[in-house]
Amino acid sequence: MHTVSKKSMNKNWGNAIAQPAKEFPSTQLPILSGKIPDGLRGTLYRNGPARLERGGIRMGHWFDGDGAILAVNFTDAGATGVYRYVQTVGYQQEIAAGKLLYGNYGMTAPGPIWNQWRKPLKNAANTSVLALPDKLLALWEGGKPHALDLQTLETWGEDDLGGLTEGLSYSAHDKRDPKTGEIFNFGISPGKNATLNIYKSDSTGKINQKAPYKLDGVPLVHDFVLAGQYLVFFVPPVRLNILPVLLGTSDYGDSLEWQPQLGTQILVIDRETLSLVSCGETEPWYQWHFGNGYADASGSVIVDIARYEDFQTNQYLKEVATGKTHTAAKSTFSRVHLNPQTSKVIEIQQLSDRHCEFPSVPQQNVGQFSRYTYMSGFRQGTDISQELLNAIARFDHKSQILTEADLGENRYPSEPIHVQDAQNPQQSWVVIVVYDGNSDSSEVWIFDSDRLDAEPICKLRLPSVIPHGFHGTWKGA
Ligand SMILES: [Fe+2]
């Protein structure tokens, strides 16, 4: 029998999460190649699980890792980077104890079973960031956001945004209207039947409108979309089997059941009043992420998603925490045409058969038509059961062409962040953080957004490894 050593079986991406990531203070970033574009002025913020182990115990799911924020600030004097853990109360308590104390999405609390009943989940603050005028929020969908200093990334503490009363959570996928500055978001409150709480904030983040909707059972709702005058939710056919979670015999992740017979529930909400316009049901699928939505000239609502045919993606993401995966979970870039008045699906189109994750559009196009969608994916020929996202791409809705960036072997990019030149709207860039598994180091790469298939126009060295993260944002200077 052909034998392969364990080491060669492990893909290089696993090295990025093998040890807890190391923080660094504000540091000038050396340029490895090219030049920082003159119009690129502002800050890239990224969040992700940076510590997946404490006291020799590994966390159960990639989603459980303690969040750390990377900020890369571009000025006339060059680029500086700072990287710090979000100092949540749970994180500080676990440092003091020298061991894990809490359960989380993919793990029950360590120790005797009554720990499950006494302790809430730890807010991992690890999923995304929302840059407000006077603070940065670290987002995690199971709890409140944490406010941080925009420059130093010092953690100030949990923030209720003036409206998150007891038990209300704030998801990691806010949607900001580029014209009005209004910020929409939601949070799920569990119970026998969950409540979907919808929030509208002004541009400072202050919540000034809320609306609750009862859902059937406890589904997993990770993202939604702003589409013209609507907020659209696709509630996937995943439901929490709550008893084992309450008893402490199973964690959340393992208690989520794929129930395709339920179909995908559709909720269309009016963005002004936050009242329900329509609700309906369509065929089953699972999506973590929406690309964008808009209302077309005929009044139909168009919603782009990264579509999975089942919930195997949860198993795959759990395996990521071990540094080695074996479950394939394929997603495609798909488009849903919807009548917003009835929630009836008119058509579902597959826009590309290539794997799609983290689809997004330029900030100025959120909720409106966007010619381009940016996304992460896999290079051609990748064994997706073994690998982590290793490509970025841009889909042109006019030509239907997917343009990919070739990063080379063993390089793992973050979700692509689009940045428009404030002075020249014709010019924009895509900024990514790349983990290079060949040299076990991380870099910042800047592409011309129209030339993803060309060499990056600038590469910068980061002081230490930044593990694969989830979401980020750009705040213009
Ligand atoms: Fe997400």
XYZ file of C-alpha atoms and ligand atoms in Angstrom:
478
model
C 0.000 0.000 0.000
C 1.170 3.479 -0.814
C 1.763 5.410 2.361
C 2.029 9.138 2.713
C 3.625 10.698 5.757
C 1.299 12.615 8.038
C 3.254 15.807 7.481
C 2.856 15.790 3.708
C -0.847 15.056 4.094
C -1.301 18.279 5.993
C -1.846 21.215 3.708
C 0.246 24.256 4.580
C -2.732 26.375 5.608
C -2.954 24.410 8.847
C 0.308 25.978 10.061
C -1.385 29.388 10.266
C -3.696 28.189 13.030
C -1.445 25.631 14.701
C -0.364 28.169 17.342
C -2.211 31.156 18.770
C -1.479 34.236 16.695
C 0.907 36.843 18.125
C -0.250 40.422 18.585
C 1.939 43.300 17.430
C 1.862 47.020 18.235
C 1.710 49.676 15.527
C 4.532 48.762 13.144
C 5.759 50.248 9.877
C 5.200 47.634 7.140
C 8.110 47.111 4.735
C 7.222 47.142 1.034
C 8.230 43.883 -0.647
C 7.348 44.970 -4.163
C 5.678 47.813 -6.042
C 4.337 50.996 -4.515
C 1.332 51.984 -2.412
C -1.089 53.775 -4.775
C -1.393 57.524 -4.104
C -5.198 57.338 -3.861
C -5.236 54.476 -1.358
C -5.632 56.332 1.938
C -7.499 54.879 4.862
C -7.567 51.737 6.965
C -8.230 48.092 6.270
C -9.720 46.284 9.269
C -10.021 42.513 9.441
C -11.338 40.123 12.073
C -10.904 36.392 12.551
C -10.341 33.618 15.090
C -6.725 33.935 16.163
C -6.485 31.534 19.085
C -7.959 28.063 18.824
C -6.249 26.495 21.837
C -5.619 27.178 25.505
C -4.039 25.067 28.190
C -3.438 22.249 25.697
C -7.133 21.988 24.803
C -8.171 22.619 21.226
C -11.420 24.448 20.511
C -14.134 22.469 18.762
C -14.924 24.571 15.710
C -13.214 27.267 13.672
C -15.991 29.636 14.830
C -14.894 29.235 18.476
C -11.505 30.948 18.221
C -10.860 34.195 20.087
C -11.107 37.166 17.741
C -8.175 39.384 16.893
C -8.309 42.486 14.737
C -5.755 43.557 12.157
C -5.694 47.223 11.139
C -3.518 48.360 8.237
C -3.375 52.131 7.874
C -2.221 53.694 4.586
C -0.918 57.274 4.725
C 1.470 59.481 2.727
C 4.235 58.160 4.990
C 3.597 54.497 4.136
C 1.640 51.726 5.788
C 1.485 50.688 9.427
C -0.115 47.601 10.903
C -1.412 46.776 14.372
C -2.848 43.442 15.491
C -4.636 42.878 18.796
C -6.986 40.416 20.416
C -10.392 41.679 21.396
C -10.255 41.785 25.198
C -13.635 40.264 25.927
C -14.443 39.416 29.538
C -14.322 35.700 28.675
C -10.929 36.043 27.011
C -9.500 37.821 30.053
C -10.980 35.246 32.439
C -9.468 32.416 30.412
C -6.057 34.104 30.431
C -6.283 34.430 34.215
C -7.348 30.791 34.605
C -4.811 29.493 32.078
C -7.480 27.276 30.565
C -10.704 27.335 28.603
C -13.736 28.028 30.780
C -16.592 28.493 28.343
C -18.484 26.561 25.764
C -19.043 27.987 22.329
C -20.581 27.246 18.943
C -18.654 24.023 18.472
C -17.756 22.955 21.998
C -19.438 22.419 25.316
C -17.818 24.068 28.335
C -14.911 22.006 29.664
C -15.281 20.324 33.047
C -18.307 18.910 34.814
C -21.628 19.051 33.030
C -23.150 21.618 35.372
C -20.728 24.128 33.856
C -23.042 24.150 30.837
C -25.929 25.370 32.932
C -24.069 28.034 34.823
C -22.053 29.712 32.121
C -23.219 31.569 29.046
C -21.270 31.206 25.826
C -18.124 33.232 25.472
C -18.544 36.144 23.087
C -15.728 35.311 20.663
C -15.873 38.744 18.939
C -14.261 37.059 15.953
C -16.435 37.455 12.875
C -16.433 40.912 11.382
C -15.853 44.593 12.012
C -18.002 47.660 11.562
C -16.099 50.944 11.310
C -18.161 53.802 12.741
C -17.068 57.463 12.860
C -15.724 57.242 16.423
C -15.273 53.542 17.136
C -14.646 50.173 15.608
C -17.054 47.360 16.437
C -15.895 43.742 16.602
C -18.944 41.686 15.677
C -20.080 38.213 16.700
C -23.587 37.030 15.920
C -24.351 35.413 19.260
C -23.944 38.544 21.370
C -23.308 42.243 21.558
C -20.598 44.026 19.596
C -17.377 45.094 21.300
C -16.245 48.675 20.779
C -12.555 49.303 20.100
C -10.376 52.337 19.508
C -10.093 52.899 15.731
C -6.342 53.602 15.943
C -4.938 51.539 18.781
C -7.518 48.694 18.704
C -7.752 48.957 22.495
C -10.960 47.213 23.598
C -13.444 49.495 25.355
C -16.023 46.794 26.066
C -19.447 45.635 24.984
C -21.603 48.248 23.277
C -25.412 48.215 23.178
C -25.608 50.865 20.419
C -28.325 52.531 22.452
C -30.827 49.782 21.686
C -29.525 46.271 22.355
C -31.417 45.551 25.519
C -30.879 42.400 27.590
C -30.636 39.284 25.429
C -30.469 41.046 22.072
C -27.581 40.112 19.810
C -26.126 41.908 16.814
C -25.081 39.830 13.823
C -21.794 40.122 11.948
C -23.377 41.159 8.632
C -24.644 44.701 8.881
C -25.631 46.419 5.628
C -24.848 50.102 5.196
C -26.785 52.153 2.666
C -24.133 54.136 0.786
C -26.541 56.995 0.067
C -28.235 57.544 3.441
C -25.566 56.128 5.743
C -28.248 54.097 7.509
C -27.046 50.791 8.918
C -29.305 47.729 8.946
C -28.638 44.591 10.918
C -30.383 41.820 12.832
C -29.925 39.438 15.722
C -31.470 36.090 16.571
C -32.780 35.497 20.085
C -33.190 31.786 20.788
C -36.175 30.218 22.525
C -38.647 27.485 21.624
C -39.215 29.571 18.515
C -36.482 32.064 17.792
C -37.062 35.787 17.352
C -35.481 37.638 14.480
C -34.818 41.193 15.674
C -34.215 43.724 12.935
C -32.352 46.966 13.648
C -31.948 50.254 11.858
C -29.219 52.651 12.949
C -28.104 56.069 11.845
C -24.600 56.533 10.468
C -23.101 56.689 13.982
C -24.389 53.181 14.689
C -27.077 54.307 17.148
C -30.114 52.042 16.865
C -33.262 54.099 16.362
C -35.715 51.460 15.123
C -36.288 47.794 16.006
C -38.765 45.146 14.885
C -39.138 41.556 16.140
C -40.363 38.604 14.037
C -41.137 35.128 15.338
C -39.512 32.315 13.384
C -40.362 28.608 13.257
C -37.975 26.795 15.573
C -34.404 28.031 15.937
C -32.785 28.410 12.517
C -29.257 29.534 11.677
C -29.424 32.958 10.037
C -25.968 34.369 9.351
C -26.541 37.098 6.773
C -29.239 38.982 4.859
C -29.406 41.500 2.073
C -30.427 45.101 1.432
C -32.162 45.220 -1.962
C -33.546 48.602 -2.973
C -36.303 49.417 -0.492
C -36.302 45.925 1.005
C -34.430 43.813 3.492
C -34.518 40.180 2.386
C -33.874 37.128 4.565
C -33.488 33.582 3.267
C -33.897 31.355 6.329
C -32.198 28.056 5.496
C -33.680 24.670 6.466
C -31.342 24.231 9.427
C -32.899 23.973 12.896
C -31.369 23.723 16.334
C -32.243 20.631 18.312
C -32.274 22.600 21.527
C -32.650 19.909 24.209
C -29.105 18.465 24.035
C -27.763 22.024 24.095
C -29.772 22.870 27.212
C -28.719 19.621 28.847
C -25.107 20.301 27.952
C -24.637 16.986 26.188
C -24.036 18.555 22.789
C -22.844 21.891 21.409
C -24.735 24.210 19.061
C -22.844 23.295 15.922
C -23.476 19.582 16.334
C -27.133 20.172 17.268
C -28.016 21.992 14.063
C -30.012 19.639 11.867
C -30.394 19.821 8.106
C -34.128 19.541 7.381
C -34.515 20.040 3.620
C -38.219 19.227 3.788
C -38.715 22.655 5.416
C -37.474 24.469 2.323
C -35.945 27.926 2.451
C -38.157 30.506 4.167
C -38.227 33.956 2.577
C -38.937 37.165 4.486
C -39.207 40.507 2.707
C -39.151 43.533 5.040
C -39.736 47.187 4.189
C -36.603 49.152 5.010
C -38.487 52.288 6.049
C -41.045 50.820 8.433
C -39.311 47.478 9.147
C -42.739 45.888 8.575
C -43.258 42.595 6.793
C -44.037 42.988 3.070
C -44.360 39.272 2.318
C -43.137 35.861 3.324
C -42.898 32.611 1.405
C -41.011 29.409 0.865
C -38.877 27.947 -1.868
C -36.566 24.988 -2.493
C -33.986 24.055 0.158
C -30.398 25.276 0.085
C -27.923 26.671 2.556
C -26.053 29.961 2.362
C -23.780 31.649 4.835
C -23.398 34.713 2.673
C -25.217 37.031 0.347
C -23.335 38.947 -2.344
C -25.763 41.787 -2.862
C -29.360 42.600 -3.777
C -31.231 45.207 -5.762
C -34.606 45.926 -7.304
C -34.562 45.845 -11.117
C -36.591 48.006 -13.517
C -39.525 45.552 -13.490
C -39.780 45.702 -9.698
C -38.301 42.225 -9.203
C -35.764 41.789 -6.478
C -32.451 40.199 -7.442
C -30.445 38.490 -4.717
C -26.994 36.934 -5.178
C -25.806 34.221 -2.819
C -23.047 31.665 -2.298
C -25.275 28.595 -2.463
C -24.616 25.170 -0.928
C -26.883 22.219 -1.640
C -26.752 21.037 1.980
C -25.163 21.830 5.371
C -21.913 19.871 4.976
C -20.140 23.221 5.030
C -20.643 23.259 8.830
C -18.743 19.974 9.146
C -15.980 21.237 6.856
C -15.596 24.440 8.919
C -15.462 22.398 12.116
C -12.622 20.331 10.649
C -10.706 23.509 9.765
C -10.072 24.011 13.502
C -7.979 20.809 13.516
C -5.746 22.046 10.678
C -6.853 19.223 8.392
C -10.127 18.759 6.538
C -11.693 15.848 4.672
C -15.255 16.967 3.935
C -16.005 18.607 0.594
C -18.591 21.404 0.666
C -19.123 22.975 -2.723
C -20.831 26.308 -3.178
C -21.828 28.082 -6.371
C -22.486 31.742 -7.127
C -26.249 31.859 -7.653
C -28.907 34.472 -8.296
C -32.510 34.440 -7.051
C -35.189 36.501 -8.815
C -38.047 37.280 -6.483
C -41.385 39.074 -6.479
C -41.083 41.153 -3.304
C -44.831 41.598 -2.939
C -45.457 37.836 -2.726
C -42.008 36.353 -1.894
C -42.546 34.077 -4.904
C -39.342 32.961 -6.574
C -39.417 33.705 -10.294
C -36.117 32.068 -11.199
C -32.921 30.724 -9.664
C -29.837 31.014 -11.845
C -26.383 29.594 -11.353
C -24.088 32.442 -12.390
C -20.869 30.458 -12.123
C -20.152 26.816 -11.360
C -16.884 27.663 -9.610
C -16.800 27.572 -5.810
C -17.882 30.889 -4.318
C -17.510 32.259 -0.799
C -17.433 35.750 0.724
C -19.170 37.365 -2.277
C -19.348 41.152 -1.998
C -19.792 44.290 -4.056
C -18.137 47.708 -3.756
C -19.448 49.581 -0.674
C -20.991 52.277 -2.881
C -23.164 49.648 -4.643
C -24.654 47.899 -1.607
C -28.402 47.472 -2.165
C -28.147 48.620 -5.780
C -27.070 47.123 -9.082
C -23.371 46.365 -9.173
C -21.605 45.346 -12.354
C -18.985 43.418 -10.399
C -19.045 40.934 -7.545
C -15.805 40.054 -5.748
C -15.405 36.678 -4.076
C -13.111 34.018 -2.707
C -12.845 30.600 -4.281
C -10.525 27.748 -5.146
C -7.909 27.529 -7.884
C -8.740 25.135 -10.706
C -7.847 21.571 -9.793
C -7.993 22.101 -6.013
C -9.170 19.197 -3.861
C -11.753 21.214 -1.966
C -12.088 18.583 0.758
C -8.451 19.216 1.764
C -7.871 22.867 1.082
C -8.815 26.269 2.408
C -9.969 29.071 0.084
C -6.947 29.765 -2.114
C -8.120 32.193 -4.785
C -9.957 35.459 -5.240
C -11.969 36.469 -8.275
C -14.219 39.103 -9.780
C -17.433 38.226 -11.612
C -18.547 40.637 -14.340
C -22.349 40.576 -14.561
C -22.183 42.222 -17.998
C -19.866 39.736 -19.706
C -20.421 36.795 -17.288
C -16.637 36.493 -17.077
C -14.901 35.422 -13.876
C -11.418 36.932 -13.600
C -9.161 35.156 -11.125
C -6.000 36.172 -9.346
C -3.339 33.481 -9.376
C -1.617 33.701 -6.009
C 0.576 30.648 -6.551
C 0.881 27.437 -4.545
C 0.196 27.353 -0.808
C -1.012 30.935 -0.586
C -4.259 31.635 1.182
C -5.979 34.981 0.683
C -8.507 36.629 2.935
C -11.864 37.698 1.585
C -11.233 40.411 -1.040
C -12.008 43.981 0.061
C -12.778 46.489 -2.648
C -11.515 50.051 -2.158
C -12.463 52.964 -4.361
C -10.161 55.934 -4.898
C -11.906 58.831 -3.132
C -10.535 61.312 -5.711
C -11.037 59.205 -8.834
C -14.049 56.853 -8.877
C -12.736 55.169 -12.025
C -9.858 53.774 -10.007
C -10.260 51.047 -7.415
C -8.255 48.334 -5.750
C -8.710 44.991 -4.093
C -6.839 44.569 -0.823
C -6.226 41.145 0.695
C -4.199 39.626 3.496
C -2.343 36.568 2.260
C -0.983 33.751 4.392
C 1.986 32.276 2.546
C 2.286 28.636 3.557
C 5.658 28.346 1.806
C 7.362 30.812 4.141
C 4.863 30.672 7.065
C 4.328 34.429 6.905
C 1.598 36.919 6.083
C 1.527 39.810 3.639
C -0.847 42.522 2.441
C -1.425 42.507 -1.329
C -2.999 45.309 -3.343
C -4.422 44.596 -6.786
C -5.786 46.965 -9.365
C -9.430 45.816 -9.331
C -9.470 45.753 -13.143
C -6.286 43.645 -13.267
C -6.784 40.764 -10.866
C -5.032 38.533 -13.389
C -1.905 40.737 -13.308
C 0.760 40.974 -10.583
C -0.343 42.869 -7.465
C 0.707 46.509 -7.634
C 2.069 46.381 -4.107
C 2.989 43.753 -1.504
C 3.761 44.554 2.125
C 5.231 42.338 4.839
C 3.321 41.839 8.090
C 5.336 41.307 11.302
C 3.719 37.969 12.139
C 1.308 35.347 10.834
C -2.301 36.505 10.583
C -4.451 33.359 10.628
C -7.230 32.953 8.086
C -10.060 35.234 9.082
C -13.620 35.898 8.177
C -14.589 39.456 7.382
C -13.166 42.921 7.102
C -13.946 46.422 5.985
C -12.347 49.549 4.626
C -12.598 52.968 6.247
C -11.521 55.826 4.001
C -9.216 58.516 5.393
Fe -19.948 35.671 7.556
